[in-house]
PDB file of C-alpha atoms and ligand atoms in Angstrom:
ATOM      1  CA  UNK K 287       0.000   0.000   0.000  1.00  0.00           C
ATOM      2  CA  UNK K 288       1.487   3.316  -1.062  1.00  0.00           C
ATOM      3  CA  UNK K 289       0.849   6.184   1.364  1.00  0.00           C
ATOM      4  CA  UNK K 290       2.367   9.568   0.598  1.00  0.00           C
ATOM      5  CA  UNK K 291       0.383  11.454   3.267  1.00  0.00           C
ATOM      6  CA  UNK K 292       2.520  14.056   5.045  1.00  0.00           C
ATOM      7  CA  UNK K 293       5.508  13.518   2.744  1.00  0.00           C
ATOM      8  CA  UNK K 294       7.645  16.291   1.256  1.00  0.00           C
ATOM      9  CA  UNK K 295       8.341  16.176  -2.487  1.00  0.00           C
ATOM     10  CA  UNK K 296      11.930  17.386  -2.753  1.00  0.00           C
ATOM     11  CA  UNK K 297      13.588  15.181  -5.395  1.00  0.00           C
ATOM     12  CA  UNK K 298      12.301  12.942  -8.164  1.00  0.00           C
ATOM     13  CA  UNK K 299      14.575  10.077  -7.142  1.00  0.00           C
ATOM     14  CA  UNK K 300      12.998   9.913  -3.668  1.00  0.00           C
ATOM     15  CA  UNK K 301      10.157   7.798  -5.098  1.00  0.00           C
ATOM     16  CA  UNK K 302      10.030   4.032  -5.545  1.00  0.00           C
ATOM     17  CA  UNK K 303       8.643   2.503  -8.739  1.00  0.00           C
ATOM     18  CA  UNK K 304       5.414   1.661  -6.879  1.00  0.00           C
ATOM     19  CA  UNK K 305       5.052   5.223  -5.653  1.00  0.00           C
ATOM     20  CA  UNK K 306       5.572   6.592  -9.166  1.00  0.00           C
ATOM     21  CA  UNK K 307       2.927   4.224 -10.537  1.00  0.00           C
ATOM     22  CA  UNK K 308       0.548   5.264  -7.791  1.00  0.00           C
ATOM     23  CA  UNK K 309       1.057   8.979  -8.468  1.00  0.00           C
ATOM     24  CA  UNK K 310       0.552   8.533 -12.228  1.00  0.00           C
ATOM     25  CA  UNK K 311      -2.518   6.348 -11.767  1.00  0.00           C
ATOM     26  CA  UNK K 312      -4.000   8.886  -9.362  1.00  0.00           C
ATOM     27  CA  UNK K 313      -3.266  11.624 -11.909  1.00  0.00           C
ATOM     28  CA  UNK K 314      -5.071   9.609 -14.573  1.00  0.00           C
ATOM     29  CA  UNK K 315      -8.159   9.450 -12.385  1.00  0.00           C
ATOM     30  CA  UNK K 316      -8.027  13.216 -11.935  1.00  0.00           C
ATOM     31  CA  UNK K 317      -7.619  13.664 -15.697  1.00  0.00           C
ATOM     32  CA  UNK K 318     -10.871  11.702 -16.162  1.00  0.00           C
ATOM     33  CA  UNK K 319     -12.595  13.988 -13.658  1.00  0.00           C
ATOM     34  CA  UNK K 320     -11.273  17.024 -15.549  1.00  0.00           C
ATOM     35  CA  UNK K 321     -12.559  15.658 -18.868  1.00  0.00           C
ATOM     36  CA  UNK K 322     -15.977  14.993 -17.322  1.00  0.00           C
ATOM     37  CA  UNK K 323     -15.962  18.455 -15.712  1.00  0.00           C
ATOM     38  CA  UNK K 324     -16.698  16.819 -12.342  1.00  0.00           C
ATOM     39  CA  UNK K 325     -16.811  19.214  -9.427  1.00  0.00           C
ATOM     40  CA  UNK K 326     -14.360  18.006  -6.804  1.00  0.00           C
ATOM     41  CA  UNK K 327     -14.154  18.975  -3.152  1.00  0.00           C
ATOM     42  CA  UNK K 328     -11.221  16.805  -2.140  1.00  0.00           C
ATOM     43  CA  UNK K 329      -9.273  19.784  -0.765  1.00  0.00           C
ATOM     44  CA  UNK K 330     -12.239  21.831   0.444  1.00  0.00           C
ATOM     45  CA  UNK K 331     -11.369  23.827   3.548  1.00  0.00           C
ATOM     46  CA  UNK K 332      -7.617  23.492   2.908  1.00  0.00           C
ATOM     47  CA  UNK K 333      -5.060  26.018   1.751  1.00  0.00           C
ATOM     48  CA  UNK K 334      -2.093  25.695  -0.635  1.00  0.00           C
ATOM     49  CA  UNK K 335       0.658  28.314  -0.349  1.00  0.00           C
ATOM     50  CA  UNK K 336       2.778  29.025  -3.424  1.00  0.00           C
ATOM     51  CA  UNK K 337       6.017  30.774  -2.581  1.00  0.00           C
ATOM     52  CA  UNK K 338       7.874  31.706  -5.761  1.00  0.00           C
ATOM     53  CA  UNK K 339      11.301  33.386  -5.518  1.00  0.00           C
ATOM     54  CA  UNK K 340      11.994  32.836  -9.230  1.00  0.00           C
ATOM     55  CA  UNK K 341       9.985  33.424 -12.434  1.00  0.00           C
ATOM     56  CA  UNK K 342       7.382  30.835 -13.388  1.00  0.00           C
ATOM     57  CA  UNK K 343       4.332  30.614 -15.584  1.00  0.00           C
ATOM     58  CA  UNK K 344       3.328  26.965 -15.891  1.00  0.00           C
ATOM     59  CA  UNK K 345       4.419  25.600 -12.534  1.00  0.00           C
ATOM     60  CA  UNK K 346       2.701  28.220 -10.402  1.00  0.00           C
ATOM     61  CA  UNK K 347      -0.418  28.480 -12.546  1.00  0.00           C
ATOM     62  CA  UNK K 348      -0.868  24.729 -12.824  1.00  0.00           C
ATOM     63  CA  UNK K 349      -0.410  24.227  -9.070  1.00  0.00           C
ATOM     64  CA  UNK K 350      -2.917  26.970  -8.350  1.00  0.00           C
ATOM     65  CA  UNK K 351      -5.302  25.660 -10.986  1.00  0.00           C
ATOM     66  CA  UNK K 352      -4.914  22.137  -9.562  1.00  0.00           C
ATOM     67  CA  UNK K 353      -5.794  23.359  -6.053  1.00  0.00           C
ATOM     68  CA  UNK K 354      -8.774  25.349  -7.371  1.00  0.00           C
ATOM     69  CA  UNK K 355     -10.043  22.293  -9.235  1.00  0.00           C
ATOM     70  CA  UNK K 356      -9.779  20.277  -6.008  1.00  0.00           C
ATOM     71  CA  UNK K 357     -12.053  22.782  -4.279  1.00  0.00           C
ATOM     72  CA  UNK K 358      -9.257  24.253  -2.123  1.00  0.00           C
ATOM     73  CA  UNK K 359      -7.919  27.787  -1.652  1.00  0.00           C
ATOM     74  CA  UNK K 360      -4.579  29.312  -2.616  1.00  0.00           C
ATOM     75  CA  UNK K 361      -2.415  31.968  -0.962  1.00  0.00           C
ATOM     76  CA  UNK K 362       0.465  33.116  -3.073  1.00  0.00           C
ATOM     77  CA  UNK K 363       3.637  35.210  -3.102  1.00  0.00           C
ATOM     78  CA  UNK K 364       4.827  35.574  -6.678  1.00  0.00           C
ATOM     79  CA  UNK K 365       7.997  37.674  -6.487  1.00  0.00           C
ATOM     80  CA  UNK K 366       9.015  36.458  -3.071  1.00  0.00           C
ATOM     81  CA  UNK K 367      12.623  37.630  -3.366  1.00  0.00           C
ATOM     82  CA  UNK K 368      11.533  41.260  -3.390  1.00  0.00           C
ATOM     83  CA  UNK K 369       8.057  41.246  -1.864  1.00  0.00           C
ATOM     84  CA  UNK K 370       8.411  38.726   0.981  1.00  0.00           C
ATOM     85  CA  UNK K 371      10.428  38.946   4.200  1.00  0.00           C
ATOM     86  CA  UNK K 372      13.334  37.309   2.336  1.00  0.00           C
ATOM     87  CA  UNK K 373      14.149  40.910   1.395  1.00  0.00           C
ATOM     88  CA  UNK K 374      14.558  41.563   5.144  1.00  0.00           C
ATOM     89  CA  UNK K 375      16.869  38.592   5.582  1.00  0.00           C
ATOM     90  CA  UNK K 376      14.446  35.975   6.909  1.00  0.00           C
ATOM     91  CA  UNK K 377      15.774  32.419   6.547  1.00  0.00           C
ATOM     92  CA  UNK K 378      13.753  29.778   4.714  1.00  0.00           C
ATOM     93  CA  UNK K 379      13.780  27.710   7.886  1.00  0.00           C
ATOM     94  CA  UNK K 380      11.914  30.498   9.736  1.00  0.00           C
ATOM     95  CA  UNK K 381       9.576  31.008   6.767  1.00  0.00           C
ATOM     96  CA  UNK K 382       8.774  27.282   7.039  1.00  0.00           C
ATOM     97  CA  UNK K 383       7.982  27.575  10.763  1.00  0.00           C
ATOM     98  CA  UNK K 384       5.542  30.356  10.127  1.00  0.00           C
ATOM     99  CA  UNK K 385       3.916  29.135   6.932  1.00  0.00           C
ATOM    100  CA  UNK K 386       2.481  26.034   8.588  1.00  0.00           C
ATOM    101  CA  UNK K 387      -0.061  28.200  10.371  1.00  0.00           C
ATOM    102  CA  UNK K 388      -1.163  29.704   7.037  1.00  0.00           C
ATOM    103  CA  UNK K 389      -1.391  26.653   4.785  1.00  0.00           C
ATOM    104  CA  UNK K 390      -1.712  22.860   4.637  1.00  0.00           C
ATOM    105  CA  UNK K 391       0.735  22.320   1.760  1.00  0.00           C
ATOM    106  CA  UNK K 392       3.400  24.669   0.375  1.00  0.00           C
ATOM    107  CA  UNK K 393       5.078  24.815  -3.034  1.00  0.00           C
ATOM    108  CA  UNK K 394       8.371  26.684  -3.261  1.00  0.00           C
ATOM    109  CA  UNK K 395      10.499  27.759  -6.227  1.00  0.00           C
ATOM    110  CA  UNK K 396      13.851  29.331  -5.448  1.00  0.00           C
ATOM    111  CA  UNK K 397      17.117  30.113  -7.290  1.00  0.00           C
ATOM    112  CA  UNK K 398      19.284  28.216  -4.780  1.00  0.00           C
ATOM    113  CA  UNK K 399      19.750  24.452  -4.808  1.00  0.00           C
ATOM    114  CA  UNK K 400      18.670  22.929  -1.495  1.00  0.00           C
ATOM    115  CA  UNK K 401      16.187  25.703  -0.695  1.00  0.00           C
ATOM    116  CA  UNK K 402      13.109  23.469  -0.654  1.00  0.00           C
ATOM    117  CA  UNK K 403      14.904  21.194   1.775  1.00  0.00           C
ATOM    118  CA  UNK K 404      15.729  24.162   3.992  1.00  0.00           C
ATOM    119  CA  UNK K 405      12.085  25.247   4.033  1.00  0.00           C
ATOM    120  CA  UNK K 406      11.067  21.660   4.814  1.00  0.00           C
ATOM    121  CA  UNK K 407      13.467  21.693   7.765  1.00  0.00           C
ATOM    122  CA  UNK K 408      11.349  24.402   9.370  1.00  0.00           C
ATOM    123  CA  UNK K 409       7.873  23.385   8.215  1.00  0.00           C
ATOM    124  CA  UNK K 410       5.811  20.495   9.533  1.00  0.00           C
ATOM    125  CA  UNK K 411       3.400  20.656   6.556  1.00  0.00           C
ATOM    126  CA  UNK K 412       4.332  18.925   3.260  1.00  0.00           C
ATOM    127  CA  UNK K 413       6.757  20.993   1.166  1.00  0.00           C
ATOM    128  CA  UNK K 414       6.761  20.532  -2.616  1.00  0.00           C
ATOM    129  CA  UNK K 415       9.841  21.607  -4.556  1.00  0.00           C
ATOM    130  CA  UNK K 416       8.719  23.610  -7.592  1.00  0.00           C
ATOM    131  CA  UNK K 417      12.341  23.990  -8.772  1.00  0.00           C
ATOM    132  CA  UNK K 418      15.442  24.823  -6.715  1.00  0.00           C
ATOM    133  CA  UNK K 419      18.052  26.545  -8.875  1.00  0.00           C
ATOM    134  CA  UNK K 420      19.968  24.037 -10.970  1.00  0.00           C
ATOM    135  CA  UNK K 421      19.009  21.282  -8.512  1.00  0.00           C
ATOM    136  CA  UNK K 422      15.711  19.463  -8.906  1.00  0.00           C
ATOM    137  CA  UNK K 423      12.239  19.898 -10.378  1.00  0.00           C
ATOM    138  CA  UNK K 424      10.482  16.725  -9.240  1.00  0.00           C
ATOM    139  CA  UNK K 425       6.906  17.638 -10.147  1.00  0.00           C
ATOM    140  CA  UNK K 426       8.031  18.403 -13.695  1.00  0.00           C
ATOM    141  CA  UNK K 427       9.670  14.956 -13.849  1.00  0.00           C
ATOM    142  CA  UNK K 428       6.410  13.332 -12.772  1.00  0.00           C
ATOM    143  CA  UNK K 429       4.381  15.146 -15.401  1.00  0.00           C
ATOM    144  CA  UNK K 430       7.057  14.242 -17.953  1.00  0.00           C
ATOM    145  CA  UNK K 431       6.714  10.561 -17.010  1.00  0.00           C
ATOM    146  CA  UNK K 432       2.937  10.847 -17.192  1.00  0.00           C
ATOM    147  CA  UNK K 433       3.272  12.344 -20.676  1.00  0.00           C
ATOM    148  CA  UNK K 434       5.657   9.650 -21.924  1.00  0.00           C
ATOM    149  CA  UNK K 435       3.342   6.932 -20.619  1.00  0.00           C
ATOM    150  CA  UNK K 436       0.371   8.586 -22.289  1.00  0.00           C
ATOM    151  CA  UNK K 437       2.098   9.224 -25.604  1.00  0.00           C
ATOM    152  CA  UNK K 438       4.079   5.959 -25.896  1.00  0.00           C
ATOM    153  CA  UNK K 439       1.852   3.606 -23.887  1.00  0.00           C
ATOM    154  CA  UNK K 440       4.803   2.449 -21.761  1.00  0.00           C
ATOM    155  CA  UNK K 441       7.397   3.813 -19.366  1.00  0.00           C
ATOM    156  CA  UNK K 442      10.165   1.302 -19.839  1.00  0.00           C
ATOM    157  CA  UNK K 443      12.372  -0.065 -22.591  1.00  0.00           C
ATOM    158  CA  UNK K 444      12.393   3.253 -24.446  1.00  0.00           C
ATOM    159  CA  UNK K 445      15.352   5.278 -25.639  1.00  0.00           C
ATOM    160  CA  UNK K 446      15.035   8.872 -24.517  1.00  0.00           C
ATOM    161  CA  UNK K 447      17.320  11.636 -25.791  1.00  0.00           C
ATOM    162  CA  UNK K 448      17.779  14.506 -23.330  1.00  0.00           C
ATOM    163  CA  UNK K 449      18.912  17.496 -25.363  1.00  0.00           C
ATOM    164  CA  UNK K 450      20.370  20.924 -24.595  1.00  0.00           C
ATOM    165  CA  UNK K 451      21.672  22.423 -21.370  1.00  0.00           C
ATOM    166  CA  UNK K 452      22.124  19.295 -19.284  1.00  0.00           C
ATOM    167  CA  UNK K 453      24.494  21.072 -16.917  1.00  0.00           C
ATOM    168  CA  UNK K 454      22.086  23.717 -15.658  1.00  0.00           C
ATOM    169  CA  UNK K 455      18.677  22.226 -16.473  1.00  0.00           C
ATOM    170  CA  UNK K 456      16.957  20.998 -13.320  1.00  0.00           C
ATOM    171  CA  UNK K 457      14.210  19.226 -15.263  1.00  0.00           C
ATOM    172  CA  UNK K 458      16.724  16.776 -16.766  1.00  0.00           C
ATOM    173  CA  UNK K 459      18.493  16.350 -13.409  1.00  0.00           C
ATOM    174  CA  UNK K 460      15.184  15.145 -11.998  1.00  0.00           C
ATOM    175  CA  UNK K 461      13.931  13.167 -14.987  1.00  0.00           C
ATOM    176  CA  UNK K 462      17.049  11.236 -16.044  1.00  0.00           C
ATOM    177  CA  UNK K 463      17.564   9.135 -12.873  1.00  0.00           C
ATOM    178  CA  UNK K 464      13.901   8.126 -12.777  1.00  0.00           C
ATOM    179  CA  UNK K 465      13.903   7.132 -16.452  1.00  0.00           C
ATOM    180  CA  UNK K 466      16.959   4.967 -15.764  1.00  0.00           C
ATOM    181  CA  UNK K 467      15.299   3.460 -12.671  1.00  0.00           C
ATOM    182  CA  UNK K 468      12.319   2.483 -14.832  1.00  0.00           C
ATOM    183  CA  UNK K 469      14.562   0.758 -17.393  1.00  0.00           C
ATOM    184  CA  UNK K 470      14.943   3.265 -20.205  1.00  0.00           C
ATOM    185  CA  UNK K 471      18.097   3.961 -22.200  1.00  0.00           C
ATOM    186  CA  UNK K 472      19.339   7.517 -22.238  1.00  0.00           C
ATOM    187  CA  UNK K 473      21.177   9.531 -24.867  1.00  0.00           C
ATOM    188  CA  UNK K 474      22.577  12.721 -23.393  1.00  0.00           C
ATOM    189  CA  UNK K 475      22.966  15.334 -26.123  1.00  0.00           C
ATOM    190  CA  UNK K 476      24.748  18.554 -25.187  1.00  0.00           C
ATOM    191  CA  UNK K 477      27.730  20.710 -26.023  1.00  0.00           C
ATOM    192  CA  UNK K 478      30.712  19.443 -24.043  1.00  0.00           C
ATOM    193  CA  UNK K 479      30.637  22.515 -21.790  1.00  0.00           C
ATOM    194  CA  UNK K 480      27.034  21.779 -20.792  1.00  0.00           C
ATOM    195  CA  UNK K 481      27.324  18.046 -20.125  1.00  0.00           C
ATOM    196  CA  UNK K 482      25.265  16.311 -17.457  1.00  0.00           C
ATOM    197  CA  UNK K 483      26.931  16.799 -14.033  1.00  0.00           C
ATOM    198  CA  UNK K 484      28.857  13.754 -12.794  1.00  0.00           C
ATOM    199  CA  UNK K 485      26.665  13.328  -9.742  1.00  0.00           C
ATOM    200  CA  UNK K 486      23.668  12.769 -12.038  1.00  0.00           C
ATOM    201  CA  UNK K 487      25.376  10.671 -14.732  1.00  0.00           C
ATOM    202  CA  UNK K 488      27.060   8.452 -12.122  1.00  0.00           C
ATOM    203  CA  UNK K 489      23.634   7.726 -10.627  1.00  0.00           C
ATOM    204  CA  UNK K 490      22.345   6.771 -14.102  1.00  0.00           C
ATOM    205  CA  UNK K 491      25.135   4.274 -14.588  1.00  0.00           C
ATOM    206  CA  UNK K 492      24.062   2.465 -11.412  1.00  0.00           C
ATOM    207  CA  UNK K 493      21.131   1.077 -13.451  1.00  0.00           C
ATOM    208  CA  UNK K 494      21.368  -1.656 -16.106  1.00  0.00           C
ATOM    209  CA  UNK K 495      20.536   0.666 -19.022  1.00  0.00           C
ATOM    210  CA  UNK K 496      22.562   2.196 -21.858  1.00  0.00           C
ATOM    211  CA  UNK K 497      23.726   5.737 -21.226  1.00  0.00           C
ATOM    212  CA  UNK K 498      25.419   7.455 -24.157  1.00  0.00           C
ATOM    213  CA  UNK K 499      26.827  10.989 -24.206  1.00  0.00           C
ATOM    214  CA  UNK K 500      27.099  12.759 -27.550  1.00  0.00           C
ATOM    215  CA  UNK K 501      27.129  16.190 -29.150  1.00  0.00           C
ATOM    216  CA  UNK K 502      25.387  14.915 -32.282  1.00  0.00           C
ATOM    217  CA  UNK K 503      21.622  15.521 -32.260  1.00  0.00           C
ATOM    218  CA  UNK K 504      20.889  13.979 -35.692  1.00  0.00           C
ATOM    219  CA  UNK K 505      22.521  10.690 -34.746  1.00  0.00           C
ATOM    220  CA  UNK K 506      20.691  10.594 -31.420  1.00  0.00           C
ATOM    221  CA  UNK K 507      17.353  11.358 -33.091  1.00  0.00           C
ATOM    222  CA  UNK K 508      17.712   8.396 -35.461  1.00  0.00           C
ATOM    223  CA  UNK K 509      17.533   5.954 -32.525  1.00  0.00           C
ATOM    224  CA  UNK K 510      15.297   7.707 -30.005  1.00  0.00           C
ATOM    225  CA  UNK K 511      11.635   7.174 -29.103  1.00  0.00           C
ATOM    226  CA  UNK K 512      11.459  10.491 -27.273  1.00  0.00           C
ATOM    227  CA  UNK K 513      13.298  13.769 -27.897  1.00  0.00           C
ATOM    228  CA  UNK K 514      13.239  15.747 -24.637  1.00  0.00           C
ATOM    229  CA  UNK K 515      14.434  19.195 -25.636  1.00  0.00           C
ATOM    230  CA  UNK K 516      15.512  21.887 -23.151  1.00  0.00           C
ATOM    231  CA  UNK K 517      16.522  25.516 -23.525  1.00  0.00           C
ATOM    232  CA  UNK K 518      19.958  26.865 -22.745  1.00  0.00           C
ATOM    233  CA  UNK K 519      19.440  28.194 -19.194  1.00  0.00           C
ATOM    234  CA  UNK K 520      20.542  31.761 -19.968  1.00  0.00           C
ATOM    235  CA  UNK K 521      20.002  33.036 -16.415  1.00  0.00           C
ATOM    236  CA  UNK K 522      22.467  30.465 -15.026  1.00  0.00           C
ATOM    237  CA  UNK K 523      25.441  31.577 -17.161  1.00  0.00           C
ATOM    238  CA  UNK K 524      27.950  33.755 -15.322  1.00  0.00           C
ATOM    239  CA  UNK K 525      29.459  35.121 -18.543  1.00  0.00           C
ATOM    240  CA  UNK K 526      26.934  36.202 -21.230  1.00  0.00           C
ATOM    241  CA  UNK K 527      29.578  35.383 -23.872  1.00  0.00           C
ATOM    242  CA  UNK K 528      29.366  31.715 -22.869  1.00  0.00           C
ATOM    243  CA  UNK K 529      25.630  31.780 -23.493  1.00  0.00           C
ATOM    244  CA  UNK K 530      26.097  33.444 -26.872  1.00  0.00           C
ATOM    245  CA  UNK K 531      28.578  30.693 -27.787  1.00  0.00           C
ATOM    246  CA  UNK K 532      26.076  27.860 -27.231  1.00  0.00           C
ATOM    247  CA  UNK K 533      22.696  29.404 -28.062  1.00  0.00           C
ATOM    248  CA  UNK K 534      21.157  27.904 -31.162  1.00  0.00           C
ATOM    249  CA  UNK K 535      23.422  24.812 -30.999  1.00  0.00           C
ATOM    250  CA  UNK K 536      20.455  22.470 -31.352  1.00  0.00           C
ATOM    251  CA  UNK K 537      17.281  23.080 -33.301  1.00  0.00           C
ATOM    252  CA  UNK K 538      14.625  20.430 -33.732  1.00  0.00           C
ATOM    253  CA  UNK K 539      12.847  21.167 -37.014  1.00  0.00           C
ATOM    254  CA  UNK K 540      10.768  19.110 -39.454  1.00  0.00           C
ATOM    255  CA  UNK K 541      13.860  18.195 -41.489  1.00  0.00           C
ATOM    256  CA  UNK K 542      15.363  16.592 -38.374  1.00  0.00           C
ATOM    257  CA  UNK K 543      12.116  14.798 -37.558  1.00  0.00           C
ATOM    258  CA  UNK K 544      12.001  13.318 -41.061  1.00  0.00           C
ATOM    259  CA  UNK K 545      15.333  11.663 -40.391  1.00  0.00           C
ATOM    260  CA  UNK K 546      14.398  10.649 -36.831  1.00  0.00           C
ATOM    261  CA  UNK K 547      12.949   7.330 -35.703  1.00  0.00           C
ATOM    262  CA  UNK K 548       9.373   7.043 -37.062  1.00  0.00           C
ATOM    263  CA  UNK K 549       6.759   8.014 -34.469  1.00  0.00           C
ATOM    264  CA  UNK K 550       9.252   9.892 -32.299  1.00  0.00           C
ATOM    265  CA  UNK K 551       7.614  12.218 -29.790  1.00  0.00           C
ATOM    266  CA  UNK K 552       8.987  15.670 -29.046  1.00  0.00           C
ATOM    267  CA  UNK K 553       8.776  17.023 -25.509  1.00  0.00           C
ATOM    268  CA  UNK K 554       9.944  20.232 -23.839  1.00  0.00           C
ATOM    269  CA  UNK K 555       9.287  21.504 -20.295  1.00  0.00           C
ATOM    270  CA  UNK K 556       8.815  24.981 -21.815  1.00  0.00           C
ATOM    271  CA  UNK K 557       9.433  27.852 -22.161  1.00  0.00           C
ATOM    272  CA  UNK K 558      11.084  27.264 -25.530  1.00  0.00           C
ATOM    273  CA  UNK K 559      13.354  29.856 -27.064  1.00  0.00           C
ATOM    274  CA  UNK K 560      14.608  28.668 -30.449  1.00  0.00           C
ATOM    275  CA  UNK K 561      15.376  25.001 -29.869  1.00  0.00           C
ATOM    276  CA  UNK K 562      12.133  23.706 -31.402  1.00  0.00           C
ATOM    277  CA  UNK K 563      11.111  25.362 -34.670  1.00  0.00           C
ATOM    278  CA  UNK K 564       7.529  26.595 -34.692  1.00  0.00           C
ATOM    279  CA  UNK K 565       6.821  24.414 -37.757  1.00  0.00           C
ATOM    280  CA  UNK K 566       7.150  21.351 -35.488  1.00  0.00           C
ATOM    281  CA  UNK K 567       3.942  22.381 -33.671  1.00  0.00           C
ATOM    282  CA  UNK K 568       1.912  20.800 -36.492  1.00  0.00           C
ATOM    283  CA  UNK K 569       3.717  17.437 -36.172  1.00  0.00           C
ATOM    284  CA  UNK K 570       1.421  14.939 -34.429  1.00  0.00           C
ATOM    285  CA  UNK K 571       4.242  13.759 -32.168  1.00  0.00           C
ATOM    286  CA  UNK K 572       4.785  17.302 -30.861  1.00  0.00           C
ATOM    287  CA  UNK K 573       3.710  16.645 -27.289  1.00  0.00           C
ATOM    288  CA  UNK K 574       4.964  19.752 -25.465  1.00  0.00           C
ATOM    289  CA  UNK K 575       1.682  21.603 -25.125  1.00  0.00           C
ATOM    290  CA  UNK K 576      -0.132  18.417 -24.087  1.00  0.00           C
ATOM    291  CA  UNK K 577       2.761  17.912 -21.633  1.00  0.00           C
ATOM    292  CA  UNK K 578       2.184  21.367 -20.102  1.00  0.00           C
ATOM    293  CA  UNK K 579      -1.534  20.556 -19.787  1.00  0.00           C
ATOM    294  CA  UNK K 580      -0.692  17.351 -17.930  1.00  0.00           C
ATOM    295  CA  UNK K 581       0.754  19.515 -15.157  1.00  0.00           C
ATOM    296  CA  UNK K 582      -2.752  20.029 -13.781  1.00  0.00           C
ATOM    297  CA  UNK K 583      -3.873  16.401 -13.152  1.00  0.00           C
ATOM    298  CA  UNK K 584      -0.388  15.398 -11.989  1.00  0.00           C
ATOM    299  CA  UNK K 585      -0.256  18.277  -9.502  1.00  0.00           C
ATOM    300  CA  UNK K 586      -3.835  17.546  -8.400  1.00  0.00           C
ATOM    301  CA  UNK K 587      -2.630  14.032  -7.597  1.00  0.00           C
ATOM    302  CA  UNK K 588       0.454  15.220  -5.731  1.00  0.00           C
ATOM    303  CA  UNK K 589      -1.380  17.808  -3.643  1.00  0.00           C
ATOM    304  CA  UNK K 590      -4.085  15.301  -2.692  1.00  0.00           C
ATOM    305  CA  UNK K 591      -1.610  12.525  -1.932  1.00  0.00           C
ATOM    306  CA  UNK K 592       0.680  14.542   0.327  1.00  0.00           C
ATOM    307  CA  UNK K 593      -2.357  16.071   2.033  1.00  0.00           C
ATOM    308  CA  UNK K 594      -3.504  12.508   2.663  1.00  0.00           C
ATOM    309  CA  UNK K 595      -6.996  13.034   1.197  1.00  0.00           C
ATOM    310  CA  UNK K 596      -6.827  10.306  -1.495  1.00  0.00           C
TER     311      UNK K 596
HETATM  312  C1  LIG B 271      11.467  24.708 -16.422  1.00  0.00           C
HETATM  313  C2  LIG B 271      12.124  25.199 -15.149  1.00  0.00           C
HETATM  314  O1  LIG B 271      11.656  26.151 -14.529  1.00  0.00           O
HETATM  315  O2  LIG B 271      13.102  24.560 -14.771  1.00  0.00           O
HETATM  316  N1  LIG B 271      10.228  25.310 -16.635  1.00  0.00           N
HETATM  317  C3  LIG B 271       9.100  24.702 -16.138  1.00  0.00           C
HETATM  318  O3  LIG B 271       8.917  24.616 -14.954  1.00  0.00           O
HETATM  319  N2  LIG B 271       8.261  24.165 -17.024  1.00  0.00           N
HETATM  320  C4  LIG B 271      12.328  24.730 -17.611  1.00  0.00           C
HETATM  321  C5  LIG B 271      13.049  25.983 -17.981  1.00  0.00           C
HETATM  322  O4  LIG B 271      12.884  27.033 -17.368  1.00  0.00           O
HETATM  323  O5  LIG B 271      13.803  25.909 -18.950  1.00  0.00           O
END
C-alpha cells in the first residue's frame, strides 16, 4: 500500500517505482474527472501556499489551478525575493515555521539548490519543490513521465534523448535518474561545456541501461523514441559570452524529424526559445503543449496525496 500522506516532495529520485505508478494512476483518475468536468471537493477547507522566488508561468499556474479544481484555496507570493520577508533577511527555515499556520501544503520555487529542503526543515506541513536553482524539479519529472506513458503507452524499454543544457537544467536532473530506474536507455545530447553533471550521470550508470553521451543531435534522433528538448538556461550563465557561444546549438525542425525514428515524440518543459522550430507544432508527435496541460492532473494528484486526502 502506497501512502504519501505528510511527505515532502523534494527530489524525483525519492520515489520508488510503486510510488511513481501510484502517483501517475492517481493523476489519470483526476484527468478523467477534468474531462468529465466533475466538481471536486477533495481539498475543500484546505489552503495551498505558493512561494515563488523565481519566475514561473506553468508551474505556479498549474499548481494553483490544480488546487482550485480540487475545491481548495490558494495563498500566493509571486515575487518572493523582493516582496516577501526574504528581502529583510528571513531564513527559509523560519519562513517554514511560520507558513504552517497559514497553509496545509506549500510549493516553493527558489534560485538556490537545497532551498526546498531548507524550508522543509522548518515546516511540519508537506513541502513541494517547484524547482530549486539548478538542482531538482520533481513535479516536472512526474508530469514528464505521465506524458511519456500517455504518448508511448509504456514507461520502460524506451530510448530517450535529453537534449540541450544538461548542466544547468533541473528538469533533466530530476527526470534522467527516474527514467533509468524504470529501465529506459538515455542519450545525453549537449555541447561538451554543458554536459550532465557527474553526480547525475554516475547515478544513471548504477542502473542496467545504456547511457550514451554525444554532441550529435541527428545521430541521437535516429535511434530515439522520445526527444526531450531543453533551452539553454541563460540566467544560469555567469558570462553572457558563454551563453552566446552555445545558443542555437540544437534546433529540432521538421527536417530533423524526417530523419528521426518514425513516431518519435517531441517534448519540452517549456518555455522554448529557439530550440524547437515553430513548424514542429503541427507534427502529431509534438507533445509539449499536451505535456504542459498534464501539469494540472499530476499536480492535483500530488497535492491530494501529500495532504492525505486520497
Ligand atoms: C522549467 C524550469 O523552470 O526549470 N520550466 C518549467 O517549470 N516548465 C524549464 C526551464 O525554465 O527551462
